[in-house]
Tab-separated table of C-alpha atoms in Angstrom:
chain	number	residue	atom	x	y	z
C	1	UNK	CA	15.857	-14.351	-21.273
C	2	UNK	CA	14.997	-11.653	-23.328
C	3	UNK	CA	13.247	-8.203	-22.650
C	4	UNK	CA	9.230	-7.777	-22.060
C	5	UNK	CA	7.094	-5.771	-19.943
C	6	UNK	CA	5.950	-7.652	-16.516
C	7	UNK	CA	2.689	-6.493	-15.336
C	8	UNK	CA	1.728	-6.785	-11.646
C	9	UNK	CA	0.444	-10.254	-10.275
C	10	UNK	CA	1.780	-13.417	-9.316
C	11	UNK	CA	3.991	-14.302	-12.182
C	12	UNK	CA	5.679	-10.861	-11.011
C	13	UNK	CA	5.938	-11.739	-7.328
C	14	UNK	CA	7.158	-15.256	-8.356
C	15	UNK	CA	9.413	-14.102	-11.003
C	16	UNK	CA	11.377	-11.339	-8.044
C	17	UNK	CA	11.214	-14.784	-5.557
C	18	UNK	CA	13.456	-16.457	-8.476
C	19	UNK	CA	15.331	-14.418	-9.152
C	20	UNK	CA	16.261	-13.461	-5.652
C	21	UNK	CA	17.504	-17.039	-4.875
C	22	UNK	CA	19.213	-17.875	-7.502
C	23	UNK	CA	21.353	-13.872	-7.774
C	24	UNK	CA	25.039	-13.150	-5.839
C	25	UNK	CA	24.894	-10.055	-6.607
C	26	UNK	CA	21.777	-8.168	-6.088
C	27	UNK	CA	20.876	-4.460	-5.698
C	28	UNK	CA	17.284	-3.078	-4.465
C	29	UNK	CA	16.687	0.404	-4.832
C	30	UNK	CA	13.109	0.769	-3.588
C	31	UNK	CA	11.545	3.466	-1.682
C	32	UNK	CA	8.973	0.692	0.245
C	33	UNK	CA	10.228	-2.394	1.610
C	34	UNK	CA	7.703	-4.729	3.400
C	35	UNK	CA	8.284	-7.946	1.734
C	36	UNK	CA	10.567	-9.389	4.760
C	37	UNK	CA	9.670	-13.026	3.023
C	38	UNK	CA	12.516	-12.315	0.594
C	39	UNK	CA	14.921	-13.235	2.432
C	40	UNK	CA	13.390	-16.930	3.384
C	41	UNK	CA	14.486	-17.450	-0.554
C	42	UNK	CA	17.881	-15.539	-0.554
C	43	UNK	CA	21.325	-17.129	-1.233
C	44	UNK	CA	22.982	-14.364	-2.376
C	45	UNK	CA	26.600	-13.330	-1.446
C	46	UNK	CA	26.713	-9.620	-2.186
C	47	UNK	CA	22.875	-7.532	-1.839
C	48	UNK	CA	22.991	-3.671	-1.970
C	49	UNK	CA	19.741	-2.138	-0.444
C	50	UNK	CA	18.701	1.655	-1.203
C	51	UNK	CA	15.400	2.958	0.367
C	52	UNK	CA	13.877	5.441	2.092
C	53	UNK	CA	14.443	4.723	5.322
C	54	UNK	CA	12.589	7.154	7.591
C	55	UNK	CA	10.263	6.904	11.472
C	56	UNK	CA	7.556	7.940	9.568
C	57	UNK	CA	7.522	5.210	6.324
C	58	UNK	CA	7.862	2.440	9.116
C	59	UNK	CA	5.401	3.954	11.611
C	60	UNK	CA	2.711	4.032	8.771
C	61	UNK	CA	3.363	0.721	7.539
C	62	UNK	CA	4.964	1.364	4.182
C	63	UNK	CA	7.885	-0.834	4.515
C	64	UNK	CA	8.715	-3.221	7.249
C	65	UNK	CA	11.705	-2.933	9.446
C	66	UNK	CA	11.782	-6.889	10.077
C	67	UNK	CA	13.416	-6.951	6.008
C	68	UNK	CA	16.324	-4.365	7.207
C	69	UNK	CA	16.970	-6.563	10.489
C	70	UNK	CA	16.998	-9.559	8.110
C	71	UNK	CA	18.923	-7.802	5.432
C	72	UNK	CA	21.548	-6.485	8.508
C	73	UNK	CA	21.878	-10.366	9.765
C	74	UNK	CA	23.239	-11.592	6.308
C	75	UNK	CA	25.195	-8.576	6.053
C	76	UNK	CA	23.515	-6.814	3.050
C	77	UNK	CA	24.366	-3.408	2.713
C	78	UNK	CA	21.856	-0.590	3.175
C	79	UNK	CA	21.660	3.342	2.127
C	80	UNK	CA	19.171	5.956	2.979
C	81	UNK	CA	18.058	7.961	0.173
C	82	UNK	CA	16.505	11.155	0.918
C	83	UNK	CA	12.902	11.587	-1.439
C	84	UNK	CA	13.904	8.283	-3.322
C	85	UNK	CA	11.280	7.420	-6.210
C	86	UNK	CA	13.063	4.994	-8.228
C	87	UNK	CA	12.147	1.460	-8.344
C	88	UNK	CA	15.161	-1.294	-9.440
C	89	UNK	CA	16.309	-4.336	-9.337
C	90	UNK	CA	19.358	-5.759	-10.591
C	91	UNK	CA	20.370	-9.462	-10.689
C	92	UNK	CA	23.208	-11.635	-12.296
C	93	UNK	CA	20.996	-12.028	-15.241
C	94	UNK	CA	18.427	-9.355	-15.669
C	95	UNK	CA	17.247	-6.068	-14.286
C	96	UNK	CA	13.580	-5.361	-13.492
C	97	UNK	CA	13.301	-1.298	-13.459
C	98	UNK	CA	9.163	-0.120	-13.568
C	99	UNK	CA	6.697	1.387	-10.605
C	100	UNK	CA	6.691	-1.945	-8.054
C	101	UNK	CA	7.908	-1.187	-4.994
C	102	UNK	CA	9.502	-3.740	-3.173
C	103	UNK	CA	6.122	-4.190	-1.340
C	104	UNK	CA	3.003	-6.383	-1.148
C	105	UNK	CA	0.945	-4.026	-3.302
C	106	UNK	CA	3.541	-3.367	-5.701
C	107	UNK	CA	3.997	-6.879	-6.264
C	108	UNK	CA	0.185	-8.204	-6.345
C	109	UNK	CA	-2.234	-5.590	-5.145
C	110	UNK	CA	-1.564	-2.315	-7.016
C	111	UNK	CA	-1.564	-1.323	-11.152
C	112	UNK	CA	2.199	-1.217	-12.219
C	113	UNK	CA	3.987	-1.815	-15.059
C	114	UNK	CA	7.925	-3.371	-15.191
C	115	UNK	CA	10.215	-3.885	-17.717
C	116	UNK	CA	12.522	-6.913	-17.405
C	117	UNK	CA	15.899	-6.863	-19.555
C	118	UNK	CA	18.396	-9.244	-19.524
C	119	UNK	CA	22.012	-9.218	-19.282
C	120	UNK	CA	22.219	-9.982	-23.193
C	121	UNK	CA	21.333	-6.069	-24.163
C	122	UNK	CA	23.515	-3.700	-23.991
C	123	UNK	CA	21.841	-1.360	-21.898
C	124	UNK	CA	21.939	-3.689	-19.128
C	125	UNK	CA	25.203	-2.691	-18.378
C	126	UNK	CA	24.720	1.268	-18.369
C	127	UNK	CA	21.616	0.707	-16.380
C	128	UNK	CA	23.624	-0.886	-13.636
C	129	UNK	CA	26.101	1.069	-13.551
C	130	UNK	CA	23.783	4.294	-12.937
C	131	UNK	CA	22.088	2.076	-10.524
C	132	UNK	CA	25.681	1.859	-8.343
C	133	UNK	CA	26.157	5.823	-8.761
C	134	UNK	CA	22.609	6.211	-7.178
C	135	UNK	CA	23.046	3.633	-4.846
C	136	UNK	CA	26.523	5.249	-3.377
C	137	UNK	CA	24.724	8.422	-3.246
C	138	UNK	CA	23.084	7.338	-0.299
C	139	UNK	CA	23.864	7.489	3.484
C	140	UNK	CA	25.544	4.332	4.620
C	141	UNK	CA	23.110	2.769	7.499
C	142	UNK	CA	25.351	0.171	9.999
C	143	UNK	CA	23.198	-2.867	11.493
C	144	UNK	CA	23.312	-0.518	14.564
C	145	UNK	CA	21.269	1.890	12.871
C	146	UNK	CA	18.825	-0.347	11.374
C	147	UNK	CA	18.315	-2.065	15.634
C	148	UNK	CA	17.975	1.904	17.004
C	149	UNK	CA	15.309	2.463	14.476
C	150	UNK	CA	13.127	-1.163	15.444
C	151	UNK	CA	13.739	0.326	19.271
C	152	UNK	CA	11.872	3.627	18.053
C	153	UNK	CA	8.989	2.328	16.571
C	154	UNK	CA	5.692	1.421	18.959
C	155	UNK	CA	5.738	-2.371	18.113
C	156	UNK	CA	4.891	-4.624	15.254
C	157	UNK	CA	1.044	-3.754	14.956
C	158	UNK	CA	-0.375	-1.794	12.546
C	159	UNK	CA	-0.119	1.850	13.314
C	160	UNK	CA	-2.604	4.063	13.934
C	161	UNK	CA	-2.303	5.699	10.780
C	162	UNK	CA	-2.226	2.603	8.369
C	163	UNK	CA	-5.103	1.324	9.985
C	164	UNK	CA	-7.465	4.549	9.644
C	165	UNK	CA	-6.462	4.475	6.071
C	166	UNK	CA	-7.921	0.872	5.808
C	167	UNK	CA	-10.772	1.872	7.678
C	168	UNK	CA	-11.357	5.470	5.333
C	169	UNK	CA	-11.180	2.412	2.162
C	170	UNK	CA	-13.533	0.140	3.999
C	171	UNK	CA	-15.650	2.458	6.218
C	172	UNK	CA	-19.014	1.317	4.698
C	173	UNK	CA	-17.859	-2.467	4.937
C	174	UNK	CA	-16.973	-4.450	8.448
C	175	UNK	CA	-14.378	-6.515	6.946
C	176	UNK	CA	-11.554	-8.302	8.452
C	177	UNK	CA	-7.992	-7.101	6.556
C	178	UNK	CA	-4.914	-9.686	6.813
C	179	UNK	CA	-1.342	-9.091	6.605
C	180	UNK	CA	-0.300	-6.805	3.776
C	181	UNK	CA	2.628	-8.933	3.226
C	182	UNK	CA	0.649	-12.340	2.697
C	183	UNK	CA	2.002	-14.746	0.021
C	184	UNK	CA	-0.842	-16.235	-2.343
C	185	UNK	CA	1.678	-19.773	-2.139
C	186	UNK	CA	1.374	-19.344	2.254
C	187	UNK	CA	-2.187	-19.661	1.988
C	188	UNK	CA	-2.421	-22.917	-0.205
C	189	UNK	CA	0.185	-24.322	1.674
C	190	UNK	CA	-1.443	-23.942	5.190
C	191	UNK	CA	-4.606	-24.820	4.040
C	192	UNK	CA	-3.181	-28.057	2.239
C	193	UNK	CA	-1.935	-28.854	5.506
C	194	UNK	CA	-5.497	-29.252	7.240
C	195	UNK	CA	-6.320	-32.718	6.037
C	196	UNK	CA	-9.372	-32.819	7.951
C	197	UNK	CA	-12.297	-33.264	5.137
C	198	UNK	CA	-16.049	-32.464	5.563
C	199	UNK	CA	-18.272	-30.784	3.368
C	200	UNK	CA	-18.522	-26.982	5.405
C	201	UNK	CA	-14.682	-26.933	6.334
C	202	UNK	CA	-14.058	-27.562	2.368
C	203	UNK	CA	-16.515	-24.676	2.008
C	204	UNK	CA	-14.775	-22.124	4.427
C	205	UNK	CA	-11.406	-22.934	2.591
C	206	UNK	CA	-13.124	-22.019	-0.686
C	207	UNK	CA	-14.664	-19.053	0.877
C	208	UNK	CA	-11.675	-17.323	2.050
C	209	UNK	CA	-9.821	-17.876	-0.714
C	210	UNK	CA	-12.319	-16.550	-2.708
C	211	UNK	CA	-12.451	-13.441	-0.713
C	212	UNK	CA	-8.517	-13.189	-0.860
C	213	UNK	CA	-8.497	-13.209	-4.482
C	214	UNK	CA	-11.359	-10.737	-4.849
C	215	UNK	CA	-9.924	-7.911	-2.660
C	216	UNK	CA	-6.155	-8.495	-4.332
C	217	UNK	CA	-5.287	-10.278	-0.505
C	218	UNK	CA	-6.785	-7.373	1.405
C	219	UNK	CA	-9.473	-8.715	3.382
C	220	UNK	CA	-11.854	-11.277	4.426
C	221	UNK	CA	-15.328	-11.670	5.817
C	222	UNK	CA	-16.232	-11.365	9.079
C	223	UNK	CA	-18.040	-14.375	8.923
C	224	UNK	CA	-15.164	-16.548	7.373
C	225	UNK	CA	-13.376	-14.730	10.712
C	226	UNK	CA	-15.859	-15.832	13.203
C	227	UNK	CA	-16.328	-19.368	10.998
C	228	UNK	CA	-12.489	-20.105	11.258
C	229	UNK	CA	-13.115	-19.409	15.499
C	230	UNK	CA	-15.621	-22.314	15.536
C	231	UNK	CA	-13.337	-24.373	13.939
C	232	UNK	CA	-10.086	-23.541	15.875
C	233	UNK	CA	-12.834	-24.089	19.129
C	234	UNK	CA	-14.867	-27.421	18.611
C	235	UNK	CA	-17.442	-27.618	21.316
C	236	UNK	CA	-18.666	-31.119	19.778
C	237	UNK	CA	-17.910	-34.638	18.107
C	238	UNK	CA	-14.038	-34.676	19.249
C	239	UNK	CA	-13.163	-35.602	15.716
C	240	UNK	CA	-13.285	-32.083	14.437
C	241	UNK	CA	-10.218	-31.631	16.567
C	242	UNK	CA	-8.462	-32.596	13.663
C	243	UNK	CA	-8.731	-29.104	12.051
C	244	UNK	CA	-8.568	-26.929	15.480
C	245	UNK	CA	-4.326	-26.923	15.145
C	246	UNK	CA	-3.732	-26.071	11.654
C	247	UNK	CA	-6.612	-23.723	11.706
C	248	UNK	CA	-4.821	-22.278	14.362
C	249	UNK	CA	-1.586	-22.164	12.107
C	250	UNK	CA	-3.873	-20.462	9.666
C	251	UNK	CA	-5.313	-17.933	11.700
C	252	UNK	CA	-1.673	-16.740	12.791
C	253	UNK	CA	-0.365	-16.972	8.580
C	254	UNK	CA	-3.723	-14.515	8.128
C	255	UNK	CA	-3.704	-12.113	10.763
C	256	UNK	CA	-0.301	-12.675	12.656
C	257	UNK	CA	-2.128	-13.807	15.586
C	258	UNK	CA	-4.372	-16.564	17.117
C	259	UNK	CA	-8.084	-15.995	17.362
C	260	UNK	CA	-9.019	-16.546	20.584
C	261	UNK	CA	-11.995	-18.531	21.924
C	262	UNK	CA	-14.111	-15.357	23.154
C	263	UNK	CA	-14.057	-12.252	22.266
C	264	UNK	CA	-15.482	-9.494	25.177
C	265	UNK	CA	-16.581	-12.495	26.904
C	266	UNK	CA	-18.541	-13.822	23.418
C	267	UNK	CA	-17.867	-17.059	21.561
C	268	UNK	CA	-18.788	-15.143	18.558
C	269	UNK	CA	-17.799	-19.006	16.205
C	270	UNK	CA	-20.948	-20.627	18.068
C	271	UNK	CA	-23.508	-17.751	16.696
C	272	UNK	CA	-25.886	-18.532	13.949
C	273	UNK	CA	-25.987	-14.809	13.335
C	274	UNK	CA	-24.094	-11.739	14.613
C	275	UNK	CA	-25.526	-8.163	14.831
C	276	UNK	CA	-24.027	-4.978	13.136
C	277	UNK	CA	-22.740	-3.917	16.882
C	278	UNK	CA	-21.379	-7.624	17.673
C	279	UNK	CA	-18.986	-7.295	14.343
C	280	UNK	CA	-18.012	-4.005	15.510
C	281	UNK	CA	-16.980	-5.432	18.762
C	282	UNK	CA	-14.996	-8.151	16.406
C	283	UNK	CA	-13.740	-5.726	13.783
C	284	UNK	CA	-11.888	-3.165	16.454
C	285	UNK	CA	-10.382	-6.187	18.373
C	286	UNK	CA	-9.255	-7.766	15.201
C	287	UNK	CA	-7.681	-4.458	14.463
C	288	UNK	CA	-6.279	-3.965	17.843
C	289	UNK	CA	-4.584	-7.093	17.689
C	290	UNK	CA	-3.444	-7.611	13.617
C	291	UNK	CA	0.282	-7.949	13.235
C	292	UNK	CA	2.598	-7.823	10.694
């Protein structure tokens, strides 16, 4: 290892996923936390977590409070720092210090810049160690604290607030968003997994993952939304069954829910064409129902 600057994509999402499984001793100072996938990868011994960790920062969506419930389970330590700004990671063999939060769009979606340096340079050490005095700084939180705040918050939808600031970015488009915390290697697995092959299917897989890429895992069509509805719903030649389950699987990986069959009474998958009111109609149930 040596030391380089990481820009933000999926070499820098992959690179944290790495580096978190293969770490005992980790420490996380982030002010945003919504990458609760983390800890499907962790096998550390010994994680220190420092955030901001606020109603308000989980109520709009900036970090996720199914990481700190994860985090509490495994025993991680975690401190609240008040107007925290720093962004740092430090693992047995490198630190990554730079803009990312510990987030979806600080990993993938968002212009950063990171600087990786490994345990060889001597800075490493002082780096580290003014990591821990910042990290002690903070007030301990008890896995008590962490369940009290998941019992304050509405539920695990988008709040109101996220949500109108997706709709102020997308106000002229009716697009469908997905789960800010969606993993690029989650998509081409599910989709691997629905074997069934025909010529339009093959299409809609190319189609959304198109649009993923294109909006930086933001959004997809409406009509790859209501085209993924007439395949979870086959109304003819029983084969296409095949697909309906995974597409299912698919649907709940995108949106953290199932699309179901009708909409307001409409099986919107069976239309040839949908009006500017009908995607409306889809867009505010879609947004009504989207969970993290």
């Amino acid at each position: 290892m040596s030391k380089g600057i990481i820009l933000n994509s999926i070499q820098l999402q992959e690179k944290m996923i790495s580096l978190f499984s293969k770490s005992k001793d980790i420490i996380i100072i982030s002010p945003f936390i919504n990458f609760s996938k983390f800890f499907d990868y962790y096998k550390g011994e010994n994680t220190k977590i420092a955030t901001n960790f606020t109603k308000e920062i989980f109520t709009r969506g900036s970090s996720d409070i199914d990481f700190f419930l994860k985090a509490a389970e495994k025993n991680a330590e975690i401190r609240h720092i008040e107007k925290l700004h720093s962004k740092l990671y430090i693992f047995d063999d490198c630190i990554i210090i730079g803009s990312s939060n510990l987030t979806y769009g600080g990993l993938q979606k968002n212009v950063e810049t990171n600087i990786l340096i490994s345990k060889e340079f001597e800075s490493y050490q002082s780096i580290k160690k003014e990591a821990l005095k910042l990290y002690n700084s903070g007030k301990i939180l008890k896995k008590d604290d962490v369940k009290k705040m998941k019992k304050l918050l509405p539920d695990n939808k988008f709040s109101k607030e996220y949500l109108s600031n997706i709709k102020e970015s997308y106000k002229d488009d009716l697009v469908i968003i997905v789960r800010p915390s969606l993993l690029k290697s989650e998509i081409d697995k599910a989709s691997s997994n629905i074997f069934y092959k025909h010529e339009s299917f093959s299409a809609l897989k190319f189609q959304i993952k198109n649009e993923l890429e294109k909006s930086n895992y933001n959004h997809i069509s409406i009509n790859s939304f209501t085209r993924l509805m007439l395949w979870m719903y086959p109304t003819y030649k029983s084969c296409y069954k095949n697909a309906a389950e995974p597409t299912k699987k698919l649907s709940q990986l995108l949106f953290g829910y199932v699309i179901p069959e009708k909409i307001e009474g409409k099986a919107f998958g069976r239309y040839n064409y949908i009006n500017k009111y009908e995607k409306k109609i889809i867009k505010k149930f879609h947004e009504e129902n989207i969970r993290f």
